[in-house]
């Protein structure tokens, strides 16, 4: 079975500062990796995904993530955050076969302060 | 882009009633849809996988007679919470995956269910 660990439950950061949200996963087989963002009382929006190929993945809203197989990590980064980036961020994995159900991490609350 | 519509967005009802939540893929076909439950300030927990034309697959600990799932077409899945009680109050989110290839899941905006 797969599991996902998001090491930080909350990350406060000042506007225009860089940020990194950490994600580690565990799986005995190959997986796909995702980052989703959730705004209050809304569903999830896909930020980016890693399926294969280049380990540096660029997503929407200026976010990017790097897949590191040796460290089983998929950390999310943004060089300069905005107030509007304040939200809950979820890292998720799925198998690359079968129904590909998602297993989510516990989430990281990004709080951007002026 | 792929859009998933979930309805209603908010429902309040009395204990003992049944509530139906709809999940529609608007611009793609989805043989598989997923239903999640999210408690306040917590992550999403997969409840069941909805398969078009066949029975849903429920996760361990989820009562299939309590949470009825019907996936009658390639664009619609419904979740019915039967005889709802206050402990069923939660945020329910559906997602759908495009039939083709390695497409990611696209999520609806969720349904806030409050049982009085």
mmCIF file of C-alpha atoms in Angstrom:
data_model
loop_
_atom_site.group_PDB
_atom_site.id
_atom_site.type_symbol
_atom_site.label_atom_id
_atom_site.label_comp_id
_atom_site.label_asym_id
_atom_site.label_seq_id
_atom_site.Cartn_x
_atom_site.Cartn_y
_atom_site.Cartn_z
ATOM 1 C CA UNK A 1 0.000 0.000 0.000
ATOM 2 C CA UNK A 2 1.046 3.577 -0.584
ATOM 3 C CA UNK A 3 1.333 6.311 2.008
ATOM 4 C CA UNK A 4 2.047 10.006 1.924
ATOM 5 C CA UNK A 5 3.585 12.162 4.619
ATOM 6 C CA UNK A 6 3.374 15.917 4.599
ATOM 7 C CA UNK A 7 5.802 16.995 7.233
ATOM 8 C CA UNK A 8 4.410 20.444 7.927
ATOM 9 C CA UNK A 9 0.804 20.990 8.943
ATOM 10 C CA UNK A 10 1.166 24.767 8.658
ATOM 11 C CA UNK A 11 3.631 26.996 6.846
ATOM 12 C CA UNK A 12 3.491 30.738 7.513
ATOM 13 C CA UNK A 13 5.371 32.897 5.024
ATOM 14 C CA UNK A 14 5.522 36.539 4.075
ATOM 15 C CA UNK A 15 4.286 37.761 0.734
ATOM 16 C CA UNK A 16 6.881 37.605 -2.073
ATOM 17 C CA UNK A 17 9.046 35.172 -0.118
ATOM 18 C CA UNK A 18 9.875 31.709 -1.487
ATOM 19 C CA UNK A 19 8.192 28.645 -0.065
ATOM 20 C CA UNK A 20 8.686 24.900 -0.046
ATOM 21 C CA UNK A 21 6.018 22.428 1.041
ATOM 22 C CA UNK A 22 7.438 19.019 1.793
ATOM 23 C CA UNK A 23 6.019 15.693 0.750
ATOM 24 C CA UNK A 24 7.442 12.192 1.180
ATOM 25 C CA UNK A 25 5.827 9.024 -0.025
ATOM 26 C CA UNK A 26 6.170 5.306 0.496
ATOM 27 C CA UNK A 27 5.389 2.655 -2.063
ATOM 28 C CA UNK A 28 6.807 -0.681 -3.136
ATOM 29 C CA UNK A 29 5.850 -0.055 -6.760
ATOM 30 C CA UNK A 30 5.964 2.846 -9.158
ATOM 31 C CA UNK A 31 3.498 5.626 -8.478
ATOM 32 C CA UNK A 32 2.188 8.812 -9.949
ATOM 33 C CA UNK A 33 2.521 11.930 -7.809
ATOM 34 C CA UNK A 34 0.261 14.956 -7.564
ATOM 35 C CA UNK A 35 -0.159 18.231 -5.768
ATOM 36 C CA UNK A 36 -3.630 19.671 -5.289
ATOM 37 C CA UNK A 37 -4.776 22.965 -3.772
ATOM 38 C CA UNK A 38 -8.007 23.434 -1.857
ATOM 39 C CA UNK A 39 -9.577 26.806 -1.109
ATOM 40 C CA UNK A 40 -12.170 27.033 1.713
ATOM 41 C CA UNK A 41 -15.384 25.130 1.063
ATOM 42 C CA UNK A 42 -14.236 24.068 -2.385
ATOM 43 C CA UNK A 43 -13.029 20.941 -4.075
ATOM 44 C CA UNK A 44 -9.466 20.292 -5.135
ATOM 45 C CA UNK A 45 -7.656 21.869 -8.040
ATOM 46 C CA UNK A 46 -4.729 20.116 -9.666
ATOM 47 C CA UNK A 47 -1.504 22.121 -9.419
ATOM 48 C CA UNK A 48 0.829 19.671 -11.114
ATOM 49 C CA UNK A 49 1.553 16.008 -11.644
ATOM 50 C CA UNK A 50 4.487 13.695 -12.160
ATOM 51 C CA UNK A 51 3.876 10.636 -14.316
ATOM 52 C CA UNK A 52 7.296 9.988 -15.832
ATOM 53 C CA UNK A 53 10.137 11.745 -17.600
ATOM 54 C CA UNK A 54 11.698 14.961 -16.348
ATOM 55 C CA UNK A 55 11.872 15.053 -12.578
ATOM 56 C CA UNK A 56 11.207 18.798 -12.456
ATOM 57 C CA UNK A 57 7.555 19.454 -13.041
ATOM 58 C CA UNK A 58 6.040 22.863 -13.615
ATOM 59 C CA UNK A 59 2.441 23.557 -12.760
ATOM 60 C CA UNK A 60 -0.081 26.344 -12.637
ATOM 61 C CA UNK A 61 0.205 29.577 -10.652
ATOM 62 C CA UNK A 62 4.016 29.504 -10.718
ATOM 63 C CA UNK A 63 4.396 26.318 -8.695
ATOM 64 C CA UNK A 64 6.871 23.574 -9.460
ATOM 65 C CA UNK A 65 7.862 20.296 -7.839
ATOM 66 C CA UNK A 66 10.812 17.962 -8.085
ATOM 67 C CA UNK A 67 10.531 14.202 -7.967
ATOM 68 C CA UNK A 68 13.424 12.611 -6.096
ATOM 69 C CA UNK A 69 13.234 8.848 -6.310
ATOM 70 C CA UNK A 70 16.169 8.145 -3.988
ATOM 71 C CA UNK A 71 14.659 10.286 -1.249
ATOM 72 C CA UNK A 72 11.078 9.344 -2.132
ATOM 73 C CA UNK A 73 10.146 12.998 -2.071
ATOM 74 C CA UNK A 74 8.034 15.337 -4.171
ATOM 75 C CA UNK A 75 8.435 18.775 -2.629
ATOM 76 C CA UNK A 76 6.415 21.720 -3.928
ATOM 77 C CA UNK A 77 8.074 25.088 -4.418
ATOM 78 C CA UNK A 78 7.236 28.609 -5.459
ATOM 79 C CA UNK A 79 9.874 31.356 -5.714
ATOM 80 C CA UNK A 80 7.556 34.205 -4.690
ATOM 81 C CA UNK A 81 4.165 33.724 -3.045
ATOM 82 C CA UNK A 82 1.109 35.954 -3.117
ATOM 83 C CA UNK A 83 -1.648 36.500 -0.598
ATOM 84 C CA UNK A 84 -3.945 34.591 -2.938
ATOM 85 C CA UNK A 85 -1.819 31.467 -2.495
ATOM 86 C CA UNK A 86 -3.183 31.076 1.027
ATOM 87 C CA UNK A 87 -4.914 27.682 0.957
ATOM 88 C CA UNK A 88 -4.593 24.034 1.906
ATOM 89 C CA UNK A 89 -2.192 21.983 -0.197
ATOM 90 C CA UNK A 90 -2.396 18.233 -0.548
ATOM 91 C CA UNK A 91 0.208 15.851 -1.891
ATOM 92 C CA UNK A 92 -1.180 12.609 -3.312
ATOM 93 C CA UNK A 93 -0.012 9.395 -4.933
ATOM 94 C CA UNK A 94 -1.649 6.759 -7.024
ATOM 95 C CA UNK A 95 -0.543 3.533 -8.602
ATOM 96 C CA UNK A 96 0.165 3.744 -12.303
ATOM 97 C CA UNK A 97 -2.152 0.831 -13.012
ATOM 98 C CA UNK A 98 -5.652 -0.241 -12.126
ATOM 99 C CA UNK A 99 -8.232 2.192 -10.834
ATOM 100 C CA UNK A 100 -5.529 4.660 -9.740
ATOM 101 C CA UNK A 101 -7.288 5.814 -6.612
ATOM 102 C CA UNK A 102 -5.535 8.663 -4.834
ATOM 103 C CA UNK A 103 -3.962 8.418 -1.405
ATOM 104 C CA UNK A 104 -3.633 11.853 0.156
ATOM 105 C CA UNK A 105 -1.275 13.318 2.671
ATOM 106 C CA UNK A 106 -2.659 15.135 5.687
ATOM 107 C CA UNK A 107 -2.329 18.529 4.028
ATOM 108 C CA UNK A 108 -0.288 21.674 4.614
ATOM 109 C CA UNK A 109 -1.907 24.985 5.353
ATOM 110 C CA UNK A 110 0.014 27.753 3.567
ATOM 111 C CA UNK A 111 -0.630 31.090 5.245
ATOM 112 C CA UNK A 112 0.773 34.042 3.320
ATOM 113 C CA UNK A 113 1.114 37.172 5.399
ATOM 114 C CA UNK A 114 1.442 40.730 4.070
ATOM 115 C CA UNK B 1 -10.326 21.942 -19.169
ATOM 116 C CA UNK B 2 -12.103 19.021 -17.576
ATOM 117 C CA UNK B 3 -15.006 20.088 -15.368
ATOM 118 C CA UNK B 4 -16.757 18.099 -12.692
ATOM 119 C CA UNK B 5 -20.022 19.462 -11.351
ATOM 120 C CA UNK B 6 -21.264 18.419 -7.932
ATOM 121 C CA UNK B 7 -24.743 19.185 -6.657
ATOM 122 C CA UNK B 8 -25.952 20.327 -4.200
ATOM 123 C CA UNK B 9 -23.155 22.382 -2.733
ATOM 124 C CA UNK B 10 -24.808 22.627 0.673
ATOM 125 C CA UNK B 11 -27.627 20.687 2.267
ATOM 126 C CA UNK B 12 -29.168 20.764 5.707
ATOM 127 C CA UNK B 13 -31.697 18.135 6.660
ATOM 128 C CA UNK B 14 -33.278 16.386 9.592
ATOM 129 C CA UNK B 15 -31.965 13.203 11.097
ATOM 130 C CA UNK B 16 -33.451 10.126 9.458
ATOM 131 C CA UNK B 17 -33.824 11.529 5.968
ATOM 132 C CA UNK B 18 -31.914 10.390 2.911
ATOM 133 C CA UNK B 19 -29.793 12.746 0.867
ATOM 134 C CA UNK B 20 -28.664 12.315 -2.720
ATOM 135 C CA UNK B 21 -25.538 13.981 -4.068
ATOM 136 C CA UNK B 22 -24.841 14.118 -7.800
ATOM 137 C CA UNK B 23 -21.477 14.173 -9.519
ATOM 138 C CA UNK B 24 -21.323 14.945 -13.233
ATOM 139 C CA UNK B 25 -18.433 15.109 -15.644
ATOM 140 C CA UNK B 26 -19.442 17.919 -17.990
ATOM 141 C CA UNK B 27 -17.005 17.683 -20.876
ATOM 142 C CA UNK B 28 -15.534 14.207 -20.685
ATOM 143 C CA UNK B 29 -16.574 10.638 -20.085
ATOM 144 C CA UNK B 30 -15.604 8.888 -16.882
ATOM 145 C CA UNK B 31 -15.850 5.154 -16.415
ATOM 146 C CA UNK B 32 -14.534 5.654 -12.899
ATOM 147 C CA UNK B 33 -15.572 8.212 -10.313
ATOM 148 C CA UNK B 34 -14.444 8.426 -6.723
ATOM 149 C CA UNK B 35 -16.203 9.579 -3.574
ATOM 150 C CA UNK B 36 -14.272 11.113 -0.702
ATOM 151 C CA UNK B 37 -15.177 12.332 2.733
ATOM 152 C CA UNK B 38 -13.370 15.155 4.457
ATOM 153 C CA UNK B 39 -13.708 16.105 8.113
ATOM 154 C CA UNK B 40 -12.845 19.658 9.221
ATOM 155 C CA UNK B 41 -9.146 20.431 8.925
ATOM 156 C CA UNK B 42 -8.382 16.901 7.806
ATOM 157 C CA UNK B 43 -7.409 15.191 4.608
ATOM 158 C CA UNK B 44 -9.633 13.414 2.133
ATOM 159 C CA UNK B 45 -10.491 9.802 2.815
ATOM 160 C CA UNK B 46 -11.555 7.607 -0.066
ATOM 161 C CA UNK B 47 -14.973 6.103 0.573
ATOM 162 C CA UNK B 48 -15.649 4.208 -2.610
ATOM 163 C CA UNK B 49 -14.876 3.849 -6.271
ATOM 164 C CA UNK B 50 -17.843 4.175 -8.571
ATOM 165 C CA UNK B 51 -17.728 2.080 -11.727
ATOM 166 C CA UNK B 52 -20.035 2.748 -14.651
ATOM 167 C CA UNK B 53 -22.388 -0.162 -15.202
ATOM 168 C CA UNK B 54 -21.211 -2.209 -12.232
ATOM 169 C CA UNK B 55 -21.209 -2.235 -8.454
ATOM 170 C CA UNK B 56 -19.156 0.260 -6.536
ATOM 171 C CA UNK B 57 -16.040 -0.783 -4.660
ATOM 172 C CA UNK B 58 -16.130 0.356 -1.044
ATOM 173 C CA UNK B 59 -13.136 1.000 1.186
ATOM 174 C CA UNK B 60 -12.762 -0.898 4.410
ATOM 175 C CA UNK B 61 -15.007 0.450 7.125
ATOM 176 C CA UNK B 62 -17.456 2.203 4.794
ATOM 177 C CA UNK B 63 -21.000 0.869 5.059
ATOM 178 C CA UNK B 64 -22.295 0.137 1.577
ATOM 179 C CA UNK B 65 -25.905 0.054 2.764
ATOM 180 C CA UNK B 66 -25.445 3.468 4.326
ATOM 181 C CA UNK B 67 -23.747 5.108 1.381
ATOM 182 C CA UNK B 68 -25.439 3.955 -1.814
ATOM 183 C CA UNK B 69 -23.586 4.642 -5.026
ATOM 184 C CA UNK B 70 -25.057 4.496 -8.510
ATOM 185 C CA UNK B 71 -23.006 5.134 -11.650
ATOM 186 C CA UNK B 72 -25.674 4.852 -14.317
ATOM 187 C CA UNK B 73 -23.882 6.612 -17.153
ATOM 188 C CA UNK B 74 -20.423 7.705 -18.228
ATOM 189 C CA UNK B 75 -21.077 11.213 -16.946
ATOM 190 C CA UNK B 76 -23.078 10.745 -13.752
ATOM 191 C CA UNK B 77 -22.516 9.123 -10.389
ATOM 192 C CA UNK B 78 -24.718 9.604 -7.350
ATOM 193 C CA UNK B 79 -24.081 9.089 -3.654
ATOM 194 C CA UNK B 80 -27.107 8.622 -1.423
ATOM 195 C CA UNK B 81 -26.640 8.904 2.318
ATOM 196 C CA UNK B 82 -29.491 6.833 3.682
ATOM 197 C CA UNK B 83 -31.184 7.520 7.027
ATOM 198 C CA UNK B 84 -28.664 10.231 7.750
ATOM 199 C CA UNK B 85 -27.626 11.007 11.308
ATOM 200 C CA UNK B 86 -25.578 13.863 12.771
ATOM 201 C CA UNK B 87 -22.385 11.789 12.621
ATOM 202 C CA UNK B 88 -22.778 11.676 8.837
ATOM 203 C CA UNK B 89 -22.314 15.443 8.710
ATOM 204 C CA UNK B 90 -19.227 16.112 6.656
ATOM 205 C CA UNK B 91 -17.834 17.504 3.413
ATOM 206 C CA UNK B 92 -18.262 15.020 0.573
ATOM 207 C CA UNK B 93 -16.210 15.423 -2.591
ATOM 208 C CA UNK B 94 -16.381 13.489 -5.827
ATOM 209 C CA UNK B 95 -13.787 13.168 -8.534
ATOM 210 C CA UNK B 96 -13.760 11.741 -12.020
ATOM 211 C CA UNK B 97 -11.031 10.520 -14.270
ATOM 212 C CA UNK B 98 -11.115 10.836 -18.029
ATOM 213 C CA UNK B 99 -11.269 7.490 -19.774
ATOM 214 C CA UNK B 100 -8.134 8.006 -21.775
ATOM 215 C CA UNK B 101 -4.612 7.257 -20.696
ATOM 216 C CA UNK B 102 -2.947 8.722 -17.642
ATOM 217 C CA UNK B 103 -5.344 11.523 -16.965
ATOM 218 C CA UNK B 104 -5.478 12.846 -13.401
ATOM 219 C CA UNK B 105 -8.616 13.034 -11.335
ATOM 220 C CA UNK B 106 -10.714 16.169 -11.563
ATOM 221 C CA UNK B 107 -12.663 17.175 -8.498
ATOM 222 C CA UNK B 108 -16.077 18.629 -7.904
ATOM 223 C CA UNK B 109 -16.536 21.558 -5.538
ATOM 224 C CA UNK B 110 -17.861 19.334 -2.768
ATOM 225 C CA UNK B 111 -21.100 19.074 -0.821
ATOM 226 C CA UNK B 112 -21.386 20.301 2.737
ATOM 227 C CA UNK B 113 -23.862 17.974 4.478
ATOM 228 C CA UNK B 114 -25.281 19.024 7.834
ATOM 229 C CA UNK B 115 -27.660 16.689 9.650
ATOM 230 C CA UNK B 116 -29.662 18.214 12.469
#
